[in-house]
Every structure is written in C-alpha cells, then in structure tokens.
Short mmCIF file of C-alpha atoms and ligand atoms in Angstrom, two decimals:
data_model
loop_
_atom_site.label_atom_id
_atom_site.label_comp_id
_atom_site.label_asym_id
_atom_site.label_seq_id
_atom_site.Cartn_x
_atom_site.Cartn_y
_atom_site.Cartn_z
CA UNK H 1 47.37 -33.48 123.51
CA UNK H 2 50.16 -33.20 121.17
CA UNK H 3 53.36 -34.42 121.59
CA UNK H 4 54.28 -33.44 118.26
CA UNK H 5 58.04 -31.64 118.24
CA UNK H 6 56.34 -28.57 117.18
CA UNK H 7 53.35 -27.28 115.35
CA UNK H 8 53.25 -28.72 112.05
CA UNK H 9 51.95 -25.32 110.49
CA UNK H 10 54.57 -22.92 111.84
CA UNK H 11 56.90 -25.13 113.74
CA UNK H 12 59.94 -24.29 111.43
CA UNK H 13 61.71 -22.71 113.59
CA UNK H 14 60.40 -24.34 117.25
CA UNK H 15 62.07 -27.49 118.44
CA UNK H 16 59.84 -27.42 121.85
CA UNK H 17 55.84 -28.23 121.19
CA UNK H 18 53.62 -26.08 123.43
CA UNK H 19 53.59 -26.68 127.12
CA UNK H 20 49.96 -28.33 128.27
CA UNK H 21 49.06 -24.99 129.58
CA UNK H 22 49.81 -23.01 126.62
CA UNK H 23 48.26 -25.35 124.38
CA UNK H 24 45.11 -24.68 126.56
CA UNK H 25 45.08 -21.25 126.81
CA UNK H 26 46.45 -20.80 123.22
CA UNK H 27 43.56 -23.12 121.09
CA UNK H 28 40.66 -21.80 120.08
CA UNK H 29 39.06 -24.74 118.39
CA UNK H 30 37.10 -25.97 121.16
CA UNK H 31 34.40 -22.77 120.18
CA UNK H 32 36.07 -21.12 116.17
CA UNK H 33 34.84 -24.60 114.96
CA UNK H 34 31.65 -22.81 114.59
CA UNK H 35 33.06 -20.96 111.89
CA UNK H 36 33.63 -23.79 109.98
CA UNK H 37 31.31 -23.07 107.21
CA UNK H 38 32.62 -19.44 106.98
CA UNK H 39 36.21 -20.67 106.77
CA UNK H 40 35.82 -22.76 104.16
CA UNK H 41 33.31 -20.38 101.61
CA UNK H 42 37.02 -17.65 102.58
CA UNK H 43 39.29 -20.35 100.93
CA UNK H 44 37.60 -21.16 97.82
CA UNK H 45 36.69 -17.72 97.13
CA UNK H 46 40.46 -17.19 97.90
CA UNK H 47 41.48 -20.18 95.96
CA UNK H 48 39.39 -18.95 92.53
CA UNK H 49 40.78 -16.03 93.22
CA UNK H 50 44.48 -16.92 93.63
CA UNK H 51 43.71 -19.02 90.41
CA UNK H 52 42.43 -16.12 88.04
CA UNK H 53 45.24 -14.34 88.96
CA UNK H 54 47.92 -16.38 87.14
CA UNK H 55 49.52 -16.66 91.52
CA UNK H 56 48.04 -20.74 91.52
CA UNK H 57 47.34 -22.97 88.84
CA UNK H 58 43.76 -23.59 88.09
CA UNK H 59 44.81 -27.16 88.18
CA UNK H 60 45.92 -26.88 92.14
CA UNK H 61 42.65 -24.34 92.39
CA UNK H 62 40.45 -27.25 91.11
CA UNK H 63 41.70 -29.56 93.83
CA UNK H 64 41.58 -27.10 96.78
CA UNK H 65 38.10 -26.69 95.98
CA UNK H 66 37.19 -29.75 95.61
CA UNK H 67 39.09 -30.99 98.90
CA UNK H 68 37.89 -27.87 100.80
CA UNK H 69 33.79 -29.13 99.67
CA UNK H 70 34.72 -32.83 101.00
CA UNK H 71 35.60 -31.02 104.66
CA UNK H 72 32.33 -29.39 104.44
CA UNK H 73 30.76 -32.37 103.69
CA UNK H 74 32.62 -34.01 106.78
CA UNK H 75 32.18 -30.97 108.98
CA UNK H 76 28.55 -31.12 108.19
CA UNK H 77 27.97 -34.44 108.91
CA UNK H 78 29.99 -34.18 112.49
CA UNK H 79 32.85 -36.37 110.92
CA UNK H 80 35.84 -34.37 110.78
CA UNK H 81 38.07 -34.49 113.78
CA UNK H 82 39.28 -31.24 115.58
CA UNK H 83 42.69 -31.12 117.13
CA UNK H 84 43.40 -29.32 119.58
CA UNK H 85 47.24 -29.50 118.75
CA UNK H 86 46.42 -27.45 115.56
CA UNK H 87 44.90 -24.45 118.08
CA UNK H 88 42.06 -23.57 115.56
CA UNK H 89 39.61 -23.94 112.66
CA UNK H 90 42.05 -22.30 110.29
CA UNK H 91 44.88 -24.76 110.93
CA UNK H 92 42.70 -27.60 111.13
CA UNK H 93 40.63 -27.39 107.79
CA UNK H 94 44.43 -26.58 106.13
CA UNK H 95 45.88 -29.07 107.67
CA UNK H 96 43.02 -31.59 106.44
CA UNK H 97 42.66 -30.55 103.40
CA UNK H 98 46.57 -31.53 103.02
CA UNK H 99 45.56 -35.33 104.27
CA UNK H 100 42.63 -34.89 101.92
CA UNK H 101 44.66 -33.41 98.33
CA UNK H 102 48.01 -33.29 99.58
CA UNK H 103 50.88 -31.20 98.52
CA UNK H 104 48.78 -28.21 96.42
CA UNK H 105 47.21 -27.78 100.26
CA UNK H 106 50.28 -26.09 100.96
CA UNK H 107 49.99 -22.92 98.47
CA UNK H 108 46.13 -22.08 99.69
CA UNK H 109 47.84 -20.01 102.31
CA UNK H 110 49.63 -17.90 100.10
CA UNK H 111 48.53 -14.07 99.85
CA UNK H 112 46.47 -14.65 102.83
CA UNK H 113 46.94 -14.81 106.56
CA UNK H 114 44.95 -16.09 109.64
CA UNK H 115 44.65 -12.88 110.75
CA UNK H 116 42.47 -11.57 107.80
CA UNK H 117 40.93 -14.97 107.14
CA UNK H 118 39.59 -14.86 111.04
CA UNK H 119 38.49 -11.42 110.27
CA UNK H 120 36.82 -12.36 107.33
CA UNK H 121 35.01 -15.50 108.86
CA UNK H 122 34.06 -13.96 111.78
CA UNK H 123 32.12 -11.03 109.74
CA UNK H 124 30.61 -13.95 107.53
CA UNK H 125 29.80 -15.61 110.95
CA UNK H 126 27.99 -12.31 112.46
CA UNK H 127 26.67 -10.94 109.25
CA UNK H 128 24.76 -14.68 108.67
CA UNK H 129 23.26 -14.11 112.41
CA UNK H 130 22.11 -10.71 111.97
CA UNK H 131 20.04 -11.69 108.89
CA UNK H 132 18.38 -14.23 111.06
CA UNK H 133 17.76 -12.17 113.73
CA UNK H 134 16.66 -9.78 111.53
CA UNK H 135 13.57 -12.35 110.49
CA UNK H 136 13.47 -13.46 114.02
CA UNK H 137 13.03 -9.59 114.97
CA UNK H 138 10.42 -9.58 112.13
CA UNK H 139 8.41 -12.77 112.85
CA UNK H 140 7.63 -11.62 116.56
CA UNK H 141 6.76 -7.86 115.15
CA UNK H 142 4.20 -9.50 112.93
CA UNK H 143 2.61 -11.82 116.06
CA UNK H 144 3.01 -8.70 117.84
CA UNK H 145 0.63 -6.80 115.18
CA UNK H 146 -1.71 -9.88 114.59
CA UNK H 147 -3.06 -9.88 118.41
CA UNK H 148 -2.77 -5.97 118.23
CA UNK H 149 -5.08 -6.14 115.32
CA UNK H 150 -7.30 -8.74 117.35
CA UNK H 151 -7.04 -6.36 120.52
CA UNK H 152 -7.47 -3.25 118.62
CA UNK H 153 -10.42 -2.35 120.89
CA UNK H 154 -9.50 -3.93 123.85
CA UNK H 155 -9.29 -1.14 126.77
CA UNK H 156 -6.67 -1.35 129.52
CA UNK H 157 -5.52 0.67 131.58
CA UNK H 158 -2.16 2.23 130.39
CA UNK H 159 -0.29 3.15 133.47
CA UNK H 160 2.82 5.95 134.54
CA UNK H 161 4.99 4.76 137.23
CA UNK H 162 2.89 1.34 137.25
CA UNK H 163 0.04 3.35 138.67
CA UNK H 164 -3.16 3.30 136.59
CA UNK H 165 -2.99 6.57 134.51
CA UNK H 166 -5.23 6.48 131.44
CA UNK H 167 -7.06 3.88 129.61
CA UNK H 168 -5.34 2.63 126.45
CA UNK H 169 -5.85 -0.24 124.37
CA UNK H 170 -4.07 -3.54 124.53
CA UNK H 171 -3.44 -3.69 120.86
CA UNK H 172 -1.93 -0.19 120.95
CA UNK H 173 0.56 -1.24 124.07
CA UNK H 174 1.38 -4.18 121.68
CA UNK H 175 1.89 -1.60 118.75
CA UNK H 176 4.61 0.08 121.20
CA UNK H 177 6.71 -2.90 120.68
CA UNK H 178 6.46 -3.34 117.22
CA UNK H 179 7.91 0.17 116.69
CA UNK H 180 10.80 -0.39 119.17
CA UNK H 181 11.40 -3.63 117.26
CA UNK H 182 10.90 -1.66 114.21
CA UNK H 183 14.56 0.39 115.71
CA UNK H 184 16.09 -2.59 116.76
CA UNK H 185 15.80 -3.88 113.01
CA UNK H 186 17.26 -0.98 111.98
CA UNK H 187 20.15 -0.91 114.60
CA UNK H 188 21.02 -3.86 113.14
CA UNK H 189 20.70 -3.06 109.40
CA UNK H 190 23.11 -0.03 109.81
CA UNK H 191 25.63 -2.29 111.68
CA UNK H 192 25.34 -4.70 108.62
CA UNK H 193 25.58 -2.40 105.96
CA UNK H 194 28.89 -0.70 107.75
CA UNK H 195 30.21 -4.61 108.48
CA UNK H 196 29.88 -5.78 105.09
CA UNK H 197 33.38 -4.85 103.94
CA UNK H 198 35.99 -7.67 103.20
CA UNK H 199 39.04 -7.62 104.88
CA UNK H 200 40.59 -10.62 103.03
CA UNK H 201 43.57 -9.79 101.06
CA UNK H 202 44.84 -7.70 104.24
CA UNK H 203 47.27 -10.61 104.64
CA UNK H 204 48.93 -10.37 108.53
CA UNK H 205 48.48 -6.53 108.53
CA UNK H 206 50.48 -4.77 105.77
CA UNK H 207 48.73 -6.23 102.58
CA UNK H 208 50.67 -8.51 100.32
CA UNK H 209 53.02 -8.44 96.92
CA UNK H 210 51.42 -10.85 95.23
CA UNK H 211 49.00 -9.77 92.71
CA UNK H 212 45.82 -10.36 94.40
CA UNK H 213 42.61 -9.26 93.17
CA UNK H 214 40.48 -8.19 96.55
CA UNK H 215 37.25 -6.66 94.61
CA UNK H 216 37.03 -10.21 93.24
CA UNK H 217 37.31 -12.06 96.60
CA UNK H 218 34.88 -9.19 98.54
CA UNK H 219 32.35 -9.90 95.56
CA UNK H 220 32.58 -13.76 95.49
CA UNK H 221 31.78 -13.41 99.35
CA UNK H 222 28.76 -11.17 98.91
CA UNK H 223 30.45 -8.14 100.61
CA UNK H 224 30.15 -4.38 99.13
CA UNK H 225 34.01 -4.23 98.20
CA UNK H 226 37.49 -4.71 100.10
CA UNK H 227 38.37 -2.97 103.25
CA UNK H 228 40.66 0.35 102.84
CA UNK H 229 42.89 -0.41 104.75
CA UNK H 230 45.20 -3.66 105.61
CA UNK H 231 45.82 -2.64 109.29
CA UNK H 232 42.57 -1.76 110.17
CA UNK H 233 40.79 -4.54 108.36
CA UNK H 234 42.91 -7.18 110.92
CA UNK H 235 42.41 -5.14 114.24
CA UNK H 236 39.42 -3.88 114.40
CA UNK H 237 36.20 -6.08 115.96
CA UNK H 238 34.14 -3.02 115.97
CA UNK H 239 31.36 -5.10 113.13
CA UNK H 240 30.93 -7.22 116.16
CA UNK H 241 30.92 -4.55 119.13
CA UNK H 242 28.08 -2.63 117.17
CA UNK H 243 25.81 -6.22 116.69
CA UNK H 244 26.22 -6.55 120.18
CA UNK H 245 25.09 -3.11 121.42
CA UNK H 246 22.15 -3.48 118.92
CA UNK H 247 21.49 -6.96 120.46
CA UNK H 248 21.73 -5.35 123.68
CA UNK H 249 19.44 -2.68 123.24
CA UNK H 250 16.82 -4.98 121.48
CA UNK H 251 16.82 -7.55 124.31
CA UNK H 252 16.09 -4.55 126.72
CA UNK H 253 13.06 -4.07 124.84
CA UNK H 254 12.58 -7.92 125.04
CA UNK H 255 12.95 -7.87 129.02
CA UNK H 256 10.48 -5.29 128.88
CA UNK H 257 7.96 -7.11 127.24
CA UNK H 258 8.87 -10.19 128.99
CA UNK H 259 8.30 -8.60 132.67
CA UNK H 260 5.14 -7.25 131.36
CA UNK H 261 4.07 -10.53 130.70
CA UNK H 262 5.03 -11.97 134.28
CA UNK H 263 2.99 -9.00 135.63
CA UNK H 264 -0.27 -9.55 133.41
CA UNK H 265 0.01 -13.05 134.02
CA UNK H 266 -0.22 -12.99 137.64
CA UNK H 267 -3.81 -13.64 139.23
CA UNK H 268 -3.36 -10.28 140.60
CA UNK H 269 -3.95 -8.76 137.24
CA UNK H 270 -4.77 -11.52 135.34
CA UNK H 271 -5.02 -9.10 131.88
CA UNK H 272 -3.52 -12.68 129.90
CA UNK H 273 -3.74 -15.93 129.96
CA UNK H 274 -0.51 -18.14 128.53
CA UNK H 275 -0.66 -21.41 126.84
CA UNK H 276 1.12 -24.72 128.40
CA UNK H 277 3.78 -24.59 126.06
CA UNK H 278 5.17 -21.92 127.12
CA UNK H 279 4.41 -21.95 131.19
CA UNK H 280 5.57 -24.67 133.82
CA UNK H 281 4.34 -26.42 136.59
CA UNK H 282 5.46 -26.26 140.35
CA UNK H 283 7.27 -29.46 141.89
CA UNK H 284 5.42 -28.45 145.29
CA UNK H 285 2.17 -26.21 144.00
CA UNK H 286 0.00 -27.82 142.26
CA UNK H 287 -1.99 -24.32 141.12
CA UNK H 288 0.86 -22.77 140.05
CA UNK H 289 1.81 -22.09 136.35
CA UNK H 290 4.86 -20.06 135.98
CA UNK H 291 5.81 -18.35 133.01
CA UNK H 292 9.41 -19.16 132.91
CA UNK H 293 9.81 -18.37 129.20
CA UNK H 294 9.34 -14.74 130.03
CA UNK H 295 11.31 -14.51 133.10
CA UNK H 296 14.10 -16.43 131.07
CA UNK H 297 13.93 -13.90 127.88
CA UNK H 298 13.73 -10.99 130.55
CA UNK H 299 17.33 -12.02 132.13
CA UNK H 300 19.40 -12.99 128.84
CA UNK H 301 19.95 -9.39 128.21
CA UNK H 302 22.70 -9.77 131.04
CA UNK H 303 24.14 -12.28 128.87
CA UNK H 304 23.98 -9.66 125.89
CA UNK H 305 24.73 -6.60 127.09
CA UNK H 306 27.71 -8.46 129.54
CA UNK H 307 28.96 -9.62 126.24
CA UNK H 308 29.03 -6.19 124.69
CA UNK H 309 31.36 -5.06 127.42
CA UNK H 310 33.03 -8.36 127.81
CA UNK H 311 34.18 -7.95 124.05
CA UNK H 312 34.49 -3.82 124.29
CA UNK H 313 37.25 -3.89 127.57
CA UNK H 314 39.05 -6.40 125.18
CA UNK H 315 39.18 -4.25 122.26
CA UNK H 316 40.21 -1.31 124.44
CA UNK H 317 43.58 -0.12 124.74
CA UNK H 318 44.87 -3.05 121.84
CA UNK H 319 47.12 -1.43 119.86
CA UNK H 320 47.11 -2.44 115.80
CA UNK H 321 47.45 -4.40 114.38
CA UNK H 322 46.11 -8.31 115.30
CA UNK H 323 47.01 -9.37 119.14
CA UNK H 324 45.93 -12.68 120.41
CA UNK H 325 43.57 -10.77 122.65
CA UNK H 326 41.34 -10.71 120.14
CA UNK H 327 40.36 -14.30 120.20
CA UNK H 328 38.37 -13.36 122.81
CA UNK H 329 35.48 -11.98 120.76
CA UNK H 330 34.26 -14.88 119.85
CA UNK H 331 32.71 -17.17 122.33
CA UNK H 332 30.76 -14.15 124.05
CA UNK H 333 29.31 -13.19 120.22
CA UNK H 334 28.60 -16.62 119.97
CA UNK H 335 26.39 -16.81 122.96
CA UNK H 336 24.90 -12.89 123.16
CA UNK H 337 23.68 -14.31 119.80
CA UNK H 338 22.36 -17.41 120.57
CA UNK H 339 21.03 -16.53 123.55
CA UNK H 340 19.07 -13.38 121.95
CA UNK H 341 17.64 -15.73 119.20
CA UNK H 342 16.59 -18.37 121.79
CA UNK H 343 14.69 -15.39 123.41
CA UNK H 344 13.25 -14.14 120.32
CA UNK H 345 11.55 -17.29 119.07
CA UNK H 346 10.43 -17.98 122.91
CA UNK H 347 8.92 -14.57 122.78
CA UNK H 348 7.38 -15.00 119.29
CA UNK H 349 5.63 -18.44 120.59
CA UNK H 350 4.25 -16.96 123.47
CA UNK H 351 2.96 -14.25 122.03
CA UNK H 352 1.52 -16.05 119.33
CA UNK H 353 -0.39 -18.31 122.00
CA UNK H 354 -1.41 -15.45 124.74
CA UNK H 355 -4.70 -15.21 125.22
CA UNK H 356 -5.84 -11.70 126.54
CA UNK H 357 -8.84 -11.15 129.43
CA UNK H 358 -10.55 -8.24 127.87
CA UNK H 359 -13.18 -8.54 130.85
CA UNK H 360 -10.67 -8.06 133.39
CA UNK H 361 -8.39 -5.28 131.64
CA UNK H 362 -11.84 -3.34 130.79
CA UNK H 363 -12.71 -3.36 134.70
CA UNK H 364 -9.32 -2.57 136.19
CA UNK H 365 -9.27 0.17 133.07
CA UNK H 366 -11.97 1.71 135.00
CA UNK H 367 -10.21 1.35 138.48
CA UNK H 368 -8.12 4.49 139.44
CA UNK H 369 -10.07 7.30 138.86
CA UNK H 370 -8.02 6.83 135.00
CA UNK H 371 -10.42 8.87 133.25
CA UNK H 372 -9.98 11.84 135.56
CA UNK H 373 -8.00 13.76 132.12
CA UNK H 374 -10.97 12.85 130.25
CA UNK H 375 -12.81 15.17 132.58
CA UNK H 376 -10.12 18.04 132.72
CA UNK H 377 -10.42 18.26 129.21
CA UNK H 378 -13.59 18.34 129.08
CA UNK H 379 -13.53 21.59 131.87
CA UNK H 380 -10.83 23.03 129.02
CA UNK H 381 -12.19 22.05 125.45
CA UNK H 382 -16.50 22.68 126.77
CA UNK H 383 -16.23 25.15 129.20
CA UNK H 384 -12.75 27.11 128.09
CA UNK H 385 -10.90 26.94 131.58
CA UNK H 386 -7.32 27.26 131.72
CA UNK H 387 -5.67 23.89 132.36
CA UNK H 388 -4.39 24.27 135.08
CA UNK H 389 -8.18 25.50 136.69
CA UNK H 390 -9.78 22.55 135.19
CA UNK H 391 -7.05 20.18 136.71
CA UNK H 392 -7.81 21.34 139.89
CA UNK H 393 -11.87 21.09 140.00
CA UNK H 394 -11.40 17.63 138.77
CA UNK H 395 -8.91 16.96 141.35
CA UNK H 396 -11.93 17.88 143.79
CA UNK H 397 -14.12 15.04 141.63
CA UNK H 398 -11.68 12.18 142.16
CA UNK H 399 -11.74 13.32 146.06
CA UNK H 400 -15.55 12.96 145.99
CA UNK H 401 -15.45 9.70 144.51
CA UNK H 402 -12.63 8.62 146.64
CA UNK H 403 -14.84 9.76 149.75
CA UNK H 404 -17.23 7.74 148.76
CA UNK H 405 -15.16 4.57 147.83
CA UNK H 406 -16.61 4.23 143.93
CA UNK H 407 -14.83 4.53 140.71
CA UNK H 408 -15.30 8.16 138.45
CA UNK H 409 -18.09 6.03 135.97
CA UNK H 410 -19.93 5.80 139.18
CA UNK H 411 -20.74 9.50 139.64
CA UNK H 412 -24.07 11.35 138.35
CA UNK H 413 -24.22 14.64 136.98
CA UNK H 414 -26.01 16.01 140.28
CA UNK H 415 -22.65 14.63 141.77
CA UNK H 416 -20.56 16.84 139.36
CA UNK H 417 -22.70 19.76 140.05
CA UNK H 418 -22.13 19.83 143.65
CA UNK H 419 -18.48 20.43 141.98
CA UNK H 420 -18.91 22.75 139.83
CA UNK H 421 -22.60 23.86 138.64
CA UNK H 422 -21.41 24.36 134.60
CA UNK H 423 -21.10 20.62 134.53
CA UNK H 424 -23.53 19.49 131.59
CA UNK H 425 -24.58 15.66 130.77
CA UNK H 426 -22.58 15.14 127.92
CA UNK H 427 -19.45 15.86 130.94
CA UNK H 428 -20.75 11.92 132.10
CA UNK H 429 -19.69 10.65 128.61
CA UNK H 430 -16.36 11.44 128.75
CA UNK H 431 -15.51 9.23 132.04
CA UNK H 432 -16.41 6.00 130.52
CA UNK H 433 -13.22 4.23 129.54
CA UNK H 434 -14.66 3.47 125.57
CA UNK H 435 -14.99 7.01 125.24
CA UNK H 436 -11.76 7.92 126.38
CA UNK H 437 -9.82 5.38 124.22
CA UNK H 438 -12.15 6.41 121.00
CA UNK H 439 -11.37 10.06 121.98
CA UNK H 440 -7.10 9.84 121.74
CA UNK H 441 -7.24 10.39 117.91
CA UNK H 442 -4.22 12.08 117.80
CA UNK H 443 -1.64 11.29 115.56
CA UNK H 444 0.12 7.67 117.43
CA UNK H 445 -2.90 8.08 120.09
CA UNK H 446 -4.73 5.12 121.40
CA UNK H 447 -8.06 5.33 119.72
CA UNK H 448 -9.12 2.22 118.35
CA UNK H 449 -9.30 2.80 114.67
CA UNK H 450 -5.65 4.53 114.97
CA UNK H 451 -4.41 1.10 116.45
CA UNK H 452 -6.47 -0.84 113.65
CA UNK H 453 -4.60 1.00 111.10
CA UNK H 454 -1.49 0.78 112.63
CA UNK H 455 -1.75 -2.85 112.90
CA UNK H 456 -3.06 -3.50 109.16
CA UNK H 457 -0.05 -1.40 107.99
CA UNK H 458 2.36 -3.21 109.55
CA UNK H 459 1.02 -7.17 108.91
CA UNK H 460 0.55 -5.81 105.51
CA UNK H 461 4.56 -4.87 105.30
CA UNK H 462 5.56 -7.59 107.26
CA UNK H 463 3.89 -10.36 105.33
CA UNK H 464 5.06 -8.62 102.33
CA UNK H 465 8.61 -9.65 103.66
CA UNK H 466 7.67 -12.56 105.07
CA UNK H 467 6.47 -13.55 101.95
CA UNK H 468 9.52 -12.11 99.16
CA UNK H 469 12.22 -13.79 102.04
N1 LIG G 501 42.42 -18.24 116.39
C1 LIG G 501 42.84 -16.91 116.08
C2 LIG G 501 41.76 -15.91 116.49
O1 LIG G 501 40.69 -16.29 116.69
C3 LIG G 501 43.09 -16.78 114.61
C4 LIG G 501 44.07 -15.73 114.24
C5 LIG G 501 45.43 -16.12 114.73
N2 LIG G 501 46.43 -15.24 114.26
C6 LIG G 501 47.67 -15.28 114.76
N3 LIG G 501 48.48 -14.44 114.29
N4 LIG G 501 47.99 -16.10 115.71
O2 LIG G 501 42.02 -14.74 116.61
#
C-alpha cells in the first residue's frame, strides 16, 4: 500500500496519496497485467515512431526500446513486480522502465495517453484471442468432420421436440455443428476485421499537436490504418462487445452439443461411449462415469453471454469520451474468453475420443414408428395421393402397429393391404431405416454419400488451414 505523498506519475498537483479504499477500487493491475505484452509491443511501436518523426531522438528511442524488451523479458519470466500504488500496467511498465533507463523514460509518454494506449492494448489483447479461438473453433470443426466421415453411414434417429422423428445419420448430426461453427468463425472474423483499427495517436480524446505519424504506428502494430476519429477511438469498447456476442452465440452452439452428449451418454440411450479422460468417477457410485466435461462446457456460456451484458450495461449511457467506467471491460473479456477456450479444447478432446454405438442408435432409429414419412411418400410419389391423403392412411399404419405393440419394419405387405389394398412390395422397402437415410438425397439431406461428401470437403479445407497456419 503506498504511502507515497502522491502518485509519482500524476501527483503534481496532489499533496494527499489515495485513501486505502480508493486505491482499491481505483487499480486495475491486479487483472490489466495481462496486457503486459500488448503494452509494451504499443510503446516501441510508439517510441520508433516518435523517433522517425524528428518529436524524440533516436538516441532516447534506442534506449526505450531496449529498456521496454528487458521488462518483457522480466514480465515473461514472472520477475517484474506490480504495484498496486501505480493503479495499472501502463504506469507500472513506465514507471520501470524509468528505474531500468532513467530520465529518457520520461518523454515515452509524449503524444500519447493512457486512454488510447489502453484502447490500443486491449484491441491487441482481444484481436490475439480471437485468432486463437478462431483455430480452436477450427480444430474441433475438423474432429467434428473426422468422426462424421467415420459415421457417415451410421443411422440414428434424428428427433423434433426430442421425440424420435426420422432416421438420420450420426455423421450428418455431427455435420450440423460444423456448419454452425462454420458461422461462429465467421462472427468472429467480421468482428476482427471491423476491430482492427488503431486508435493510438488519439492521445486523451482530442488528438495531439505534435507531429505524429498514426499510419506508421497502426502499420507497425499490424492494424489496417488509424482510427477516424480521436473521440471515438478512446470511448468506444464496442471491438470487445461484438467478440463477446460472437463468443456468446458460439458457446450456445457449444452447450448444445455438450447436452447432447450428456443425453447420448446416458445408459438410457447409450448412442456414445466417452473415454476416461474426459469422464469422472463417483465418490459414492462406483458404476457411475459422469461426463463432467460436457456438463461444464454446456454452463460456461452463462459466463459468456453474462459477460456480454456485464460489459454492454457498462458501455450504456457513458457519455464520450474515456470514463473510468470503462475499466470494467476487462476482467469479464478476460474470463468470457478464457472460459470459451477452456470449453473449446475440452470439447475438441472429447470429441476426438467418443466412441459411437452404431448397434444401439440403428435399433432405437427403428423405434418410433420414424419411418412413418418414408411411407407417406411413398402413398404420394407411387401412388399420386395428395399429401395430406397419404398422411392420413399412414397415420392408420402406425395405429396398426401400435395395436399390436411392434415397430413399422415389423409389418408385412398383407398388413399394409388391410390398409389400403394399392399397397405394393416395394411399399416394405421404404420403412427400413437404411433406406430412408439413402433416400434424403436432397441438397443438405441425410443420405449417406451427401454426409461423406460433406465431410471430405470440409477435412479437406480444414487441413488445408491447419496445415498453411
Ligand atoms: N486502467 C485504465 C483502464 O483500464 C487505463 C486508462 C486510464 N485513463 C485515465 N484517464 N485514468 O481503463
């Protein structure tokens, strides 16, 4: 706690240092130290640039590079010390890098501002996590493909309201999620390409007179060009409010996947088997396995989406430019996104290790009366009755075989005849659960050598990527 008269970065005009309190609710260290890296790659771009623009000596620019790589070398190695007297990772590297080169320390800080370096660093900080997502997103689309590819064939039953419907195969419900991954990868690409402006140079909000060059900064930082304009590029978190809602909606699809998993897991359905690393044991049961990895990737998109409004009711109503409120968006970012990639790679590795029960998910494919469509359309496509007609004689074939407690494979054509005499042999094929899968041809429908190309497409992209990354 410091009992320094004031703070040594803007104390000038403060004779009083912080109360206890204020320090506490003021410093920000304890969680911006994660920026760190950010910070420091914002100075010595800012440095050169201050440099090449005849505002620093290159002399002073040499040695507040070369300090600013020893405190990356020290923050790397967990050796630097963070004070919380100096509130945050801005004021601490500066204030460092004066211990470290002495007096040129002091004229890094011209041009510039915390409020546009936090900008800056923050978009560094969420623009490095959405490229690893981005991979992470990509790595469990391609295990998602691989056992789709494996699975291709593998009937199912594909169920409405969780009520057996019609068959489908298991590699084309794994297929659904690599498309819905395929948005989420997207989402997250458009919020990149509008975040990757820099707003460094913005100075506290109105811009600066000294004769900065911001093109040069944006470009030694990797970003498209400067911000527009000053005010906006200090006050608006919007780059991270649009990662978030993209996080959001991706670990939806995550607890999607995730409860399916609990549900085919259970001896009840038992369509999957999961390995030991990614189950756990009882303290009590000794049968039980429990797939916590799924149940735990199916509830962090509270954490996610609670951080998306978390950060979005503290952006609301702020008027511009920078206000202290906005300190705030960090430590929920920090842990939507941590939390989402812990998910991810849990995800990937038990979907990577899941073994399917093709044996099981073929018989409860069958269970249902599932194929009872198959038959309708048969009624429509062989004998040319309206829909609607041909719904409603079948609707009298699933009664029959109710009445008589058996599954629609289980009925002979004499059976279908007391229905309906027009009913032919070839109506027997359609209610077999093989047939019906091979039959959904349609373009994105479930037949197998739809999901088989499907699947080979997208490994073939994705390892592509995998591969040039
Ligand atoms: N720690 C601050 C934050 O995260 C840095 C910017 C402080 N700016 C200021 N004018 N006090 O927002």
């Amino acid at each position: 706690m410091s009992k320094d008269p004031a703070n040594k970065m803007w104390g000038g005009r403060f004779t009083a240092s912080p109360a206890e309190i204020m320090e506490e609710i003021n410093a920000s260290i304890g969680f911006d130290k994660r920026l760190a890296t950010q910070d420091i790659r914002g100075s010595k771009a800012h440095a050169e640039m201050l440099a090449a623009a005849g505002i620093i000596t290159k002399e002073d620019s040499k040695r507040i590079i070369a300090g600013l790589e020893q405190i990356l070398g020290e923050v790397d190695s967990g050796k630097m010390a963070w004070s919380r007297a100096l509130e945050d990772v801005h004021m601490n590297v500066e204030s460092r890098l004066k211990d470290v080169i002495g007096a040129p320390a002091g004229r890094l800080h011209t041009a510039r501002s915390r409020n546009d370096q936090v900008a800056t660093d923050f978009r560094l900080w969420v623009r490095d996590r959405l490229d690893e997502l981005d991979a992470a997103l990509a790595r469990l689309q391609l295990a998602l493909a691989r056992k789709a590819e494996t699975h291709a064939g593998t009937v199912m039953p594909g169920f409405t309201h969780l009520q057996p419907a019609q068959p489908v195969t298991f590699g084309h419900h794994l297929m659904a999620y690599v498309e819905m991954l395929a948005r989420d990868r997207g989402r997250m690409g458009d919020a990149r390409k509008r975040l990757n402006e820099c707003p460094l140079g913005a100075a506290a909000l109105a811009g600066t007179s000294f004769p900065i060059d911001r093109h040069a900064t944006a470009k030694a930082l990797d970003f498209d060009g400067p911000t527009a304009n000053s005010l906006d590029s200090v006050s608006d978190r919007d780059f991270a409010l649009e990662t978030l809602a993209a996080a959001s909606i991706a670990a939806m699809h995550l607890s999607r996947l995730a409860e399916e998993i609990v549900i085919w897991v259970t001896p009840q359905f038992g369509f999957i088997k999961l390995s030991d690393r990614f189950t756990t044991g009882s303290s009590i049961m000794p049968q039980k396995r429990n797939p916590d990895a799924a149940e735990l990737s199916r509830a962090k998109v509270g954490r996610i989406a609670g951080a998306f409004q978390s950060l979005l009711m503290v952006m609301k109503g702020l008027p511009l430019a920078y206000s202290k409120d906005m300190q705030e968006d960090k430590e929920v970012t920090f842990d939507a996104l941590d939390s989402f990639g812990l998910a991810l790679a849990a995800m990937t590795g038990m979907v990577e290790d899941m073994e399917a029960q093709p044996e099981t998910m073929r018989a409860a494919a069958g269970r249902g009366y599932s194929t009872a469509t198959d038959i309708a359309d048969w009624l429509v496509r062989e004998l040319k009755l309206p829909f609607r007609d041909a719904h409603h004689l079948t609707g009298r074939v699933v009664a029959l075989a109710e009445g008589r407690g058996i599954e629609l494979e289980g009925l002979t054509l004499a059976d279908l005849k007391t229905i309906d005499p027009r009913f032919r042999a070839d109506a027997l094929d359609v209610l077999s659960v093989e047939n019906s899968v091979a039959s959904r041809k349609s373009h994105g429908g479930t037949a197998p050598q739809n999901v088989r190309k499907m699947a080979r497409g997208w490994i073939r992209k994705l390892e592509k990527a995998a591969g040039a990354g």
